[in-house]
Amino acid sequence: MIETNDIHQDENPSYNYSGDDIKTLDWREHIRLRPGMYIGKLGDGSQNDDGIYVLIKEVLDNAIDEYMMGFGKQIDVEITETSASVRDYGRGIPLDKVADVSSKMNTGAKYDSKAFKKSVGLNGVGIKAVNALSTEFRITSTRDGQSRTIEFRCGEMVSDSGIVPSDEPNGTMVSFHPDNSIFRDFRYNDEYVIQLIKNYTFLNTGLSIYFNGKRYYSRNGLLDLLKENLTTEPLYPIIHLTGEDIEAVITHTKQFGEEYYSFVNGQHTTQGGTHLSAFRESVSRTIKEHYGKNFEYSDIRGGMVAAISIKVEEPVFESQTKTKLGSRDMGPEGPTVAKFIGDFIKKELDNYLHKEPETADILLKKIQENEKERKAMAGVTKAIREKTKKLAINNKKLLDCRTHLNDTKGDEDKKMASSIFITEGDSAAGSITKIRNVDTQAVFSLRGKPLNTYGMPLIEVYKNDEFSSLRLALNIEESIDDLRYNQVIIATDADVDGMHIRLLLLTYFLQFCPDLIKKGHVYVLQTPLFRVRNRKTTRRSGTTKKSSSQPTEDVYYCYTDEERIDAINKLGNNAEITRFKGLGEISPEEFREFIGPNIRLDRVTLRKEDAVDDLLEFYMGKNTVERQNFIIDNLVIEDDSQIS
């Protein structure tokens, strides 16, 4: 039965509507009105999944498809802070269809598998979205001595060269400038673009991609990808398995948890899907059967780092951004994804382990160690969880937000907006709590300095009340797949104690939850070190103007010494400088802007060259004298002479 709440049309005119209320938007109007449907979140370029990188990917996907079909071994990519261009050397778009493929929805060659058998883009949408969301969009196609160039502004055609002679090689050139009114104050970050390009080369051996003149190339496919992403040494040589339409690499490390990279038709499926589920299942089953022991799958996969890439006809993704595969079948007449992957892994992985007994022995020992640790944990896990829940309730360590990942399944915008601040003590937590966005921002308050977990066994760390409460708050006791917040933000004071707490938290995450960092969930909150204000104005008015993290004529919030000096120069003798050494010193009203739309976050990243084991041993180990000498050699004395 449908409840109407007894509201009648004639009693509430707002419920009346006519044909005038129904609108039909053209393709570009709809994309510009609802860009999230086509490219996911917008962003300003500070995160690697921001929309401006999706725009690059949409254009690159077309160039990659040409290479996969056997045309063009080189792609040139040029990026400035606010513009991008991609030049491939494939067949080029048929000249009479250049305008159509750029500006007519559901237009493309990829509906017919004869032209693009295993393509990334299938919906005829991607490049149109780039066009509609760019203030400048230019596309040139060259085919057999002729070319055509068409220019657009926000999806509207402004010029067409027609078909003219050309001595350029065949291929397509697309250049665009994302619309700053949609992607506000955006900037391209080379680091994110390079990672995107590297993934393309790992998945397309033999392809050269030149990014701003530098060549990226891979000879060994996913083997190179795993080597690039490993931050600790593998326990045994990486297992590399290849077949028609499938490639996989597998190894184990000392790290906790599991780490996977999955791809379909060259698309990085960051949220996995049917292929990743089938891969994890088949690897576990094959290893279990190989040893003939009743191992738990979690023991087999503990510490595993692996990657899987498959090629599927007519793949079905769960959104236009193609981050999760939904396909059950490899193609209209092929096997299921699960059977295809399962048959391949069972044969190839089992054969490999028989041929490489040394690797098989190391793997067996790793599984047995995981099993031993799990059984030891089993005896204390339940009691610790119950104790932790009571502590969390009694101490009110977590002030939750109304929205978190478990409560918003299917709502990607809310998931992406969800965050938790980890603060030190009540004063800092108090300032944030009073002005946070209660819908999306949670606060977890630490009590004193956390434990230095470097080198400690998991069972001892698990018994620690502080980290047990934190795991419970984040909902990562079993797996980070259940993480409740998209952003885990460390918010500590800008002093020695605050930095120490930050290091202790990062030590814990690096050792026991490295995937939180690798998947881009951990951040450090940047708050201003100084407030520089006009002494004359503020004393005359008796108050400071409404706080803002953006400079005003009376108040400047400075995050660096350079910004402080610049503010002093602007205000001259009237400059009054305050040094913020603790978050509790910043008033709630001032704090509002620092955790609002203008929030400054530094994402914590992990790279191969970081050498995590060596890094932690040096900074958090027992080499006290060596570390003291390092601090003395790098000590910087702060000049407080001008600070009130």
GROMACS .gro file of C-alpha atoms in nm, residues 45-441:
model
  397
   45GLY     CA    1   4.322   1.767  -0.936
   46SER     CA    2   4.454   1.710  -0.584
   47GLN     CA    3   4.331   1.348  -0.587
   48ASN     CA    4   4.414   1.087  -0.849
   49ASP     CA    5   4.048   1.001  -0.911
   50ASP     CA    6   3.938   1.360  -0.974
   51GLY     CA    7   3.743   1.421  -1.292
   52ILE     CA    8   4.019   1.600  -1.482
   53TYR     CA    9   4.218   1.274  -1.488
   54VAL     CA   10   3.912   1.084  -1.609
   55LEU     CA   11   3.902   1.327  -1.904
   56ILE     CA   12   4.260   1.234  -1.995
   57LYS     CA   13   4.180   0.866  -1.952
   58GLU     CA   14   3.878   0.885  -2.182
   59VAL     CA   15   4.094   1.024  -2.462
   60LEU     CA   16   4.382   0.786  -2.390
   61ASP     CA   17   4.145   0.487  -2.395
   62ASN     CA   18   4.066   0.556  -2.760
   63ALA     CA   19   4.436   0.572  -2.844
   64ILE     CA   20   4.501   0.248  -2.654
   65ASP     CA   21   4.218   0.076  -2.839
   66GLU     CA   22   4.392   0.159  -3.167
   67TYR     CA   23   4.714   0.001  -3.039
   68MET     CA   24   4.528  -0.308  -2.917
   69MET     CA   25   4.386  -0.349  -3.266
   70GLY     CA   26   4.740  -0.341  -3.407
   71PHE     CA   27   4.771   0.020  -3.522
   72GLY     CA   28   5.033   0.264  -3.392
   73LYS     CA   29   5.307   0.179  -3.144
   74GLN     CA   30   5.345   0.530  -3.001
   75ILE     CA   31   5.124   0.779  -2.817
   76ASP     CA   32   5.231   1.135  -2.733
   77VAL     CA   33   5.083   1.303  -2.425
   78GLU     CA   34   5.144   1.669  -2.341
   79ILE     CA   35   5.015   1.816  -2.015
   80THR     CA   36   5.036   2.165  -1.868
   81GLU     CA   37   4.878   2.262  -1.536
   82THR     CA   38   4.545   2.335  -1.707
   83SER     CA   39   4.541   2.165  -2.048
   84ALA     CA   40   4.611   1.831  -2.212
   85SER     CA   41   4.668   1.680  -2.555
   86VAL     CA   42   4.688   1.320  -2.677
   87ARG     CA   43   4.825   1.218  -3.018
   88ASP     CA   44   4.804   0.858  -3.140
   89TYR     CA   45   4.935   0.706  -3.461
   90GLY     CA   46   4.649   0.468  -3.532
   91ARG     CA   47   4.413   0.463  -3.825
   92GLY     CA   48   4.258   0.802  -3.756
   93ILE     CA   49   3.884   0.867  -3.734
   94PRO     CA   50   3.704   0.847  -4.071
   95LEU     CA   51   3.711   1.211  -4.183
   96ASP     CA   52   3.340   1.236  -4.253
   97LYS     CA   53   3.263   1.128  -3.895
   98VAL     CA   54   3.500   1.347  -3.691
   99ALA     CA   55   3.220   1.580  -3.579
  100ASP     CA   56   2.981   1.295  -3.505
  101VAL     CA   57   3.215   1.099  -3.277
  102SER     CA   58   3.297   1.420  -3.089
  103SER     CA   59   2.949   1.559  -3.041
  104LYS     CA   60   2.677   1.301  -3.100
  105MET     CA   61   2.595   1.075  -2.807
  106ASN     CA   62   2.594   0.699  -2.864
  107THR     CA   63   2.802   0.739  -3.178
  108GLY     CA   64   3.111   0.527  -3.232
  109ALA     CA   65   3.264   0.222  -3.399
  110LYS     CA   66   3.280   0.008  -3.087
  111TYR     CA   67   2.931  -0.133  -3.102
  112ASP     CA   68   3.056  -0.363  -3.379
  113SER     CA   69   3.313  -0.609  -3.242
  114LYS     CA   70   3.464  -0.652  -3.590
  115ALA     CA   71   3.628  -0.311  -3.561
  116PHE     CA   72   3.705  -0.314  -3.188
  117LYS     CA   73   3.689  -0.668  -3.052
  118LYS     CA   74   3.801  -0.609  -2.695
  119SER     CA   75   3.774  -0.239  -2.637
  120VAL     CA   76   3.762  -0.029  -2.320
  121GLY     CA   77   3.507   0.223  -2.442
  122LEU     CA   78   3.181   0.076  -2.564
  123ASN     CA   79   2.912   0.333  -2.497
  124GLY     CA   80   3.007   0.613  -2.737
  125VAL     CA   81   3.011   0.860  -2.447
  126GLY     CA   82   3.366   0.929  -2.322
  127ILE     CA   83   3.506   1.177  -2.572
  128LYS     CA   84   3.175   1.366  -2.584
  129ALA     CA   85   3.200   1.419  -2.209
  130VAL     CA   86   3.552   1.559  -2.255
  131ASN     CA   87   3.421   1.792  -2.525
  132ALA     CA   88   3.121   1.916  -2.326
  133LEU     CA   89   3.327   1.977  -2.010
  134SER     CA   90   3.605   2.173  -2.185
  135THR     CA   91   3.612   2.541  -2.271
  136GLU     CA   92   3.840   2.450  -2.561
  137PHE     CA   93   3.832   2.117  -2.742
  138ARG     CA   94   4.017   2.053  -3.067
  139ILE     CA   95   4.025   1.727  -3.260
  140THR     CA   96   4.229   1.647  -3.571
  141SER     CA   97   4.211   1.323  -3.766
  142THR     CA   98   4.464   1.234  -4.035
  143ARG     CA   99   4.410   0.951  -4.283
  144ASP     CA  100   4.611   0.873  -4.595
  145GLY     CA  101   4.732   1.223  -4.680
  146GLN     CA  102   4.420   1.410  -4.572
  147SER     CA  103   4.309   1.563  -4.242
  148ARG     CA  104   4.021   1.741  -4.076
  149THR     CA  105   4.025   1.966  -3.769
  150ILE     CA  106   3.719   2.070  -3.571
  151GLU     CA  107   3.712   2.303  -3.271
  152PHE     CA  108   3.447   2.326  -2.999
  153ARG     CA  109   3.369   2.551  -2.702
  154CYS     CA  110   3.181   2.377  -2.420
  155GLY     CA  111   3.055   2.124  -2.672
  156GLU     CA  112   2.945   2.378  -2.935
  157MET     CA  113   3.127   2.366  -3.269
  158VAL     CA  114   3.306   2.692  -3.353
  159SER     CA  115   3.518   2.593  -3.654
  160ASP     CA  116   3.566   2.315  -3.908
  161SER     CA  117   3.864   2.306  -4.144
  162GLY     CA  118   3.693   2.061  -4.376
  163ILE     CA  119   3.899   1.790  -4.544
  164VAL     CA  120   4.238   1.928  -4.646
  165PRO     CA  121   4.569   1.778  -4.768
  166SER     CA  122   4.821   1.678  -4.499
  167ASP     CA  123   5.167   1.527  -4.485
  168GLU     CA  124   5.123   1.421  -4.120
  169PRO     CA  125   5.124   1.049  -4.024
  170ASN     CA  126   4.787   0.880  -3.975
  171GLY     CA  127   4.623   0.911  -3.637
  172THR     CA  128   4.416   1.133  -3.412
  173MET     CA  129   4.513   1.438  -3.207
  174VAL     CA  130   4.285   1.562  -2.926
  175SER     CA  131   4.363   1.868  -2.714
  176PHE     CA  132   4.137   2.021  -2.451
  177HIS     CA  133   4.117   2.269  -2.164
  178PRO     CA  134   3.881   2.157  -1.882
  179ASP     CA  135   3.623   2.416  -1.785
  180ASN     CA  136   3.740   2.603  -1.475
  181SER     CA  137   3.381   2.687  -1.383
  182ILE     CA  138   3.317   2.313  -1.337
  183PHE     CA  139   3.660   2.200  -1.214
  184ARG     CA  140   3.723   2.498  -0.989
  185ASP     CA  141   4.086   2.608  -0.946
  186PHE     CA  142   4.206   2.276  -1.086
  187ARG     CA  143   4.566   2.184  -1.160
  188TYR     CA  144   4.703   1.869  -1.321
  189ASN     CA  145   4.948   1.679  -1.103
  190ASP     CA  146   5.218   1.509  -1.310
  191GLU     CA  147   5.255   1.230  -1.053
  192TYR     CA  148   4.898   1.110  -1.109
  193VAL     CA  149   4.924   1.135  -1.488
  194ILE     CA  150   5.251   0.938  -1.487
  195GLN     CA  151   5.095   0.656  -1.283
  196LEU     CA  152   4.807   0.640  -1.528
  197ILE     CA  153   5.050   0.624  -1.821
  198LYS     CA  154   5.267   0.360  -1.655
  199ASN     CA  155   4.965   0.136  -1.607
  200TYR     CA  156   4.884   0.166  -1.976
  201THR     CA  157   5.237   0.058  -2.070
  202PHE     CA  158   5.235  -0.233  -1.823
  203LEU     CA  159   4.916  -0.359  -1.985
  204ASN     CA  160   5.033  -0.304  -2.342
  205THR     CA  161   5.387  -0.437  -2.375
  206GLY     CA  162   5.566  -0.285  -2.672
  207LEU     CA  163   5.372   0.042  -2.658
  208SER     CA  164   5.572   0.363  -2.609
  209ILE     CA  165   5.395   0.655  -2.442
  210TYR     CA  166   5.582   0.984  -2.438
  211PHE     CA  167   5.471   1.213  -2.155
  212ASN     CA  168   5.601   1.568  -2.200
  213GLY     CA  169   5.889   1.417  -2.400
  214LYS     CA  170   5.982   1.136  -2.159
  215ARG     CA  171   5.931   0.778  -2.279
  216TYR     CA  172   5.744   0.516  -2.077
  217TYR     CA  173   5.767   0.156  -2.194
  218SER     CA  174   5.731  -0.196  -2.051
  219ARG     CA  175   5.881  -0.524  -2.170
  220ASN     CA  176   5.739  -0.753  -1.902
  221GLY     CA  177   5.382  -0.636  -1.850
  222LEU     CA  178   5.230  -0.705  -1.509
  223LEU     CA  179   5.565  -0.827  -1.380
  224ASP     CA  180   5.693  -0.471  -1.423
  225LEU     CA  181   5.375  -0.334  -1.264
  226LEU     CA  182   5.415  -0.543  -0.949
  227LYS     CA  183   5.784  -0.457  -0.919
  228GLU     CA  184   5.690  -0.091  -0.953
  229ASN     CA  185   5.431  -0.110  -0.674
  230LEU     CA  186   5.604  -0.338  -0.422
  231THR     CA  187   5.723  -0.139  -0.121
  232THR     CA  188   5.874  -0.440   0.060
  233GLU     CA  189   6.081  -0.727  -0.072
  234PRO     CA  190   5.887  -1.031  -0.201
  235LEU     CA  191   5.938  -1.355  -0.009
  236TYR     CA  192   5.990  -1.546  -0.335
  237PRO     CA  193   6.037  -1.454  -0.704
  238ILE     CA  194   5.719  -1.313  -0.855
  239ILE     CA  195   5.511  -1.580  -1.030
  240HIS     CA  196   5.425  -1.456  -1.380
  241LEU     CA  197   5.154  -1.641  -1.572
  242THR     CA  198   5.039  -1.552  -1.924
  243GLY     CA  199   4.779  -1.687  -2.163
  244GLU     CA  200   4.544  -1.573  -2.436
  245ASP     CA  201   4.338  -1.282  -2.301
  246ILE     CA  202   4.476  -1.326  -1.948
  247GLU     CA  203   4.787  -1.235  -1.749
  248ALA     CA  204   4.851  -1.271  -1.376
  249VAL     CA  205   5.135  -1.210  -1.128
  250ILE     CA  206   5.149  -1.336  -0.769
  251THR     CA  207   5.385  -1.311  -0.473
  252HIS     CA  208   5.380  -1.275  -0.094
  253THR     CA  209   5.549  -1.021   0.133
  254LYS     CA  210   5.579  -0.969   0.509
  255GLN     CA  211   5.305  -0.708   0.504
  256PHE     CA  212   4.961  -0.770   0.653
  257GLY     CA  213   4.644  -0.798   0.450
  258GLU     CA  214   4.604  -0.849   0.076
  259GLU     CA  215   4.689  -0.617  -0.213
  260TYR     CA  216   4.551  -0.649  -0.565
  261TYR     CA  217   4.564  -0.465  -0.896
  262SER     CA  218   4.295  -0.566  -1.147
  263PHE     CA  219   4.238  -0.468  -1.509
  264VAL     CA  220   3.990  -0.534  -1.788
  265ASN     CA  221   4.078  -0.448  -2.148
  266GLY     CA  222   4.346  -0.216  -2.016
  267GLN     CA  223   4.109  -0.041  -1.774
  268HIS     CA  224   4.223  -0.021  -1.410
  269THR     CA  225   3.923  -0.157  -1.219
  270THR     CA  226   4.009  -0.001  -0.883
  271GLN     CA  227   3.694  -0.144  -0.724
  272GLY     CA  228   3.753  -0.493  -0.861
  273GLY     CA  229   3.451  -0.687  -0.981
  274THR     CA  230   3.370  -1.036  -1.104
  275HIS     CA  231   3.721  -1.098  -1.241
  276LEU     CA  232   3.898  -1.009  -0.916
  277SER     CA  233   3.658  -1.219  -0.707
  278ALA     CA  234   3.715  -1.516  -0.939
  279PHE     CA  235   4.092  -1.464  -0.928
  280ARG     CA  236   4.113  -1.455  -0.547
  281GLU     CA  237   3.892  -1.763  -0.522
  282SER     CA  238   4.079  -1.967  -0.784
  283VAL     CA  239   4.427  -1.880  -0.650
  284SER     CA  240   4.323  -1.984  -0.298
  285ARG     CA  241   4.161  -2.308  -0.415
  286THR     CA  242   4.454  -2.404  -0.641
  287ILE     CA  243   4.713  -2.350  -0.366
  288LYS     CA  244   4.501  -2.539  -0.112
  289GLU     CA  245   4.465  -2.835  -0.349
  290HIS     CA  246   4.835  -2.826  -0.445
  291TYR     CA  247   4.946  -2.883  -0.085
  292GLY     CA  248   4.658  -3.117  -0.006
  293LYS     CA  249   4.597  -2.942   0.325
  294ASN     CA  250   4.281  -2.789   0.464
  295PHE     CA  251   4.419  -2.435   0.480
  296GLU     CA  252   4.189  -2.139   0.544
  297TYR     CA  253   4.173  -1.910   0.240
  298SER     CA  254   4.262  -1.613   0.462
  299ASP     CA  255   4.587  -1.787   0.562
  300ILE     CA  256   4.673  -1.848   0.196
  301ARG     CA  257   4.610  -1.487   0.098
  302GLY     CA  258   4.764  -1.314   0.400
  303GLY     CA  259   5.048  -1.097   0.270
  304MET     CA  260   4.964  -1.170  -0.095
  305VAL     CA  261   5.035  -0.904  -0.356
  306ALA     CA  262   4.898  -0.984  -0.701
  307ALA     CA  263   4.762  -0.846  -1.026
  308ILE     CA  264   4.519  -0.983  -1.284
  309SER     CA  265   4.442  -0.856  -1.634
  310ILE     CA  266   4.183  -1.004  -1.870
  311LYS     CA  267   4.035  -0.911  -2.206
  312VAL     CA  268   3.660  -0.944  -2.243
  313GLU     CA  269   3.428  -0.899  -2.538
  314GLU     CA  270   3.158  -0.641  -2.469
  315PRO     CA  271   3.250  -0.583  -2.102
  316VAL     CA  272   2.979  -0.454  -1.870
  317PHE     CA  273   3.100  -0.203  -1.610
  318GLU     CA  274   2.893  -0.081  -1.320
  319SER     CA  275   2.938   0.286  -1.413
  320GLN     CA  276   3.067   0.509  -1.693
  321THR     CA  277   3.396   0.551  -1.502
  322LYS     CA  278   3.454   0.174  -1.543
  323THR     CA  279   3.606   0.108  -1.200
  324LYS     CA  280   3.419  -0.220  -1.136
  325LEU     CA  281   3.348  -0.507  -1.374
  326GLY     CA  282   2.998  -0.650  -1.372
  327SER     CA  283   3.033  -0.896  -1.662
  328ARG     CA  284   2.967  -1.262  -1.589
  329ASP     CA  285   3.074  -1.387  -1.932
  330MET     CA  286   3.392  -1.347  -2.136
  331GLY     CA  287   3.189  -1.280  -2.448
  332PRO     CA  288   2.861  -1.366  -2.618
  333GLU     CA  289   2.976  -1.721  -2.690
  334GLY     CA  290   3.259  -1.759  -2.439
  335PRO     CA  291   3.283  -1.917  -2.091
  336THR     CA  292   3.195  -1.737  -1.771
  337VAL     CA  293   3.460  -1.508  -1.626
  338ALA     CA  294   3.490  -1.735  -1.320
  339LYS     CA  295   3.542  -2.051  -1.528
  340PHE     CA  296   3.788  -1.884  -1.767
  341ILE     CA  297   4.005  -1.752  -1.483
  342GLY     CA  298   3.961  -2.064  -1.269
  343ASP     CA  299   4.071  -2.303  -1.545
  344PHE     CA  300   4.373  -2.088  -1.631
  345ILE     CA  301   4.493  -2.047  -1.270
  346LYS     CA  302   4.437  -2.414  -1.180
  347LYS     CA  303   4.653  -2.531  -1.470
  348GLU     CA  304   4.924  -2.264  -1.481
  349LEU     CA  305   4.975  -2.196  -1.109
  350ASP     CA  306   4.973  -2.563  -1.013
  351ASN     CA  307   5.226  -2.642  -1.290
  352TYR     CA  308   5.446  -2.354  -1.173
  353LEU     CA  309   5.453  -2.473  -0.812
  354HIS     CA  310   5.546  -2.825  -0.925
  355LYS     CA  311   5.829  -2.689  -1.141
  356GLU     CA  312   5.960  -2.448  -0.873
  357PRO     CA  313   5.983  -2.645  -0.546
  358GLU     CA  314   6.188  -2.372  -0.377
  359THR     CA  315   5.911  -2.118  -0.429
  360ALA     CA  316   5.652  -2.375  -0.322
  361ASP     CA  317   5.841  -2.435   0.005
  362ILE     CA  318   5.865  -2.063   0.085
  363LEU     CA  319   5.495  -2.017   0.010
  364LEU     CA  320   5.405  -2.313   0.233
  365LYS     CA  321   5.602  -2.168   0.525
  366LYS     CA  322   5.430  -1.830   0.481
  367ILE     CA  323   5.086  -1.994   0.489
  368GLN     CA  324   5.178  -2.194   0.798
  369GLU     CA  325   5.303  -1.878   0.973
  370ASN     CA  326   4.974  -1.704   0.890
  371GLU     CA  327   4.782  -2.004   1.025
  372LYS     CA  328   4.981  -2.006   1.348
  373GLU     CA  329   4.928  -1.634   1.401
  374ARG     CA  330   4.555  -1.658   1.328
  375LYS     CA  331   4.508  -1.937   1.581
  376ALA     CA  332   4.702  -1.743   1.844
  377MET     CA  333   4.483  -1.440   1.777
  378ALA     CA  334   4.162  -1.641   1.794
  379GLY     CA  335   4.198  -1.687   2.168
  380VAL     CA  336   4.206  -1.315   2.243
  381THR     CA  337   4.013  -1.155   1.958
  382LYS     CA  338   3.661  -1.182   2.099
  383ALA     CA  339   3.756  -1.062   2.448
  384ILE     CA  340   3.952  -0.767   2.306
  385ARG     CA  341   3.666  -0.666   2.077
  386GLU     CA  342   3.418  -0.664   2.364
  387LYS     CA  343   3.656  -0.464   2.581
  388THR     CA  344   3.721  -0.220   2.297
  389LYS     CA  345   3.351  -0.159   2.240
  390LYS     CA  346   3.303  -0.077   2.607
  391LEU     CA  347   3.603   0.155   2.606
  392ALA     CA  348   3.480   0.335   2.296
  393ILE     CA  349   3.133   0.386   2.447
  394ASN     CA  350   3.255   0.493   2.791
  395ASN     CA  351   3.533   0.721   2.669
  396LYS     CA  352   3.333   0.860   2.375
  397LYS     CA  353   3.645   0.844   2.162
  398LEU     CA  354   3.445   0.850   1.839
  399LEU     CA  355   3.204   1.125   1.742
  400ASP     CA  356   3.054   0.974   1.429
  401CYS     CA  357   2.904   1.144   1.128
  402ARG     CA  358   2.560   1.073   0.991
  403THR     CA  359   2.701   0.941   0.669
  404HIS     CA  360   2.963   0.669   0.643
  405LEU     CA  361   3.041   0.399   0.393
  406ASN     CA  362   2.837   0.118   0.545
  407ASP     CA  363   2.520   0.328   0.550
  408THR     CA  364   2.545   0.468   0.197
  409LYS     CA  365   2.587   0.169  -0.028
  410GLY     CA  366   2.534   0.275  -0.385
  411ASP     CA  367   2.572   0.646  -0.310
  412GLU     CA  368   2.922   0.719  -0.440
  413ASP     CA  369   2.907   1.094  -0.375
  414LYS     CA  370   2.840   1.041  -0.003
  415LYS     CA  371   3.102   0.769   0.017
  416MET     CA  372   3.365   0.996  -0.133
  417ALA     CA  373   3.272   1.280   0.103
  418SER     CA  374   3.300   1.072   0.421
  419SER     CA  375   3.602   1.144   0.643
  420ILE     CA  376   3.733   1.100   0.997
  421PHE     CA  377   3.977   1.327   1.181
  422ILE     CA  378   4.219   1.157   1.420
  423THR     CA  379   4.307   1.424   1.677
  424GLU     CA  380   4.525   1.443   1.985
  425GLY     CA  381   4.345   1.523   2.308
  426ASP     CA  382   4.023   1.703   2.391
  427SER     CA  383   4.116   2.060   2.297
  428ALA     CA  384   4.190   1.982   1.933
  429ALA     CA  385   3.894   1.747   1.910
  430GLY     CA  386   3.677   2.016   2.066
  431SER     CA  387   3.760   2.280   1.806
  432ILE     CA  388   3.693   2.043   1.517
  433THR     CA  389   3.382   1.894   1.676
  434LYS     CA  390   3.210   2.230   1.718
  435ILE     CA  391   3.232   2.329   1.353
  436ARG     CA  392   3.262   2.003   1.158
  437ASN     CA  393   3.012   1.897   0.897
  438VAL     CA  394   2.814   1.648   1.105
  439ASP     CA  395   2.684   1.474   0.793
  440THR     CA  396   3.023   1.376   0.653
  441GLN     CA  397   3.298   1.444   0.911
   0.00000   0.00000   0.00000
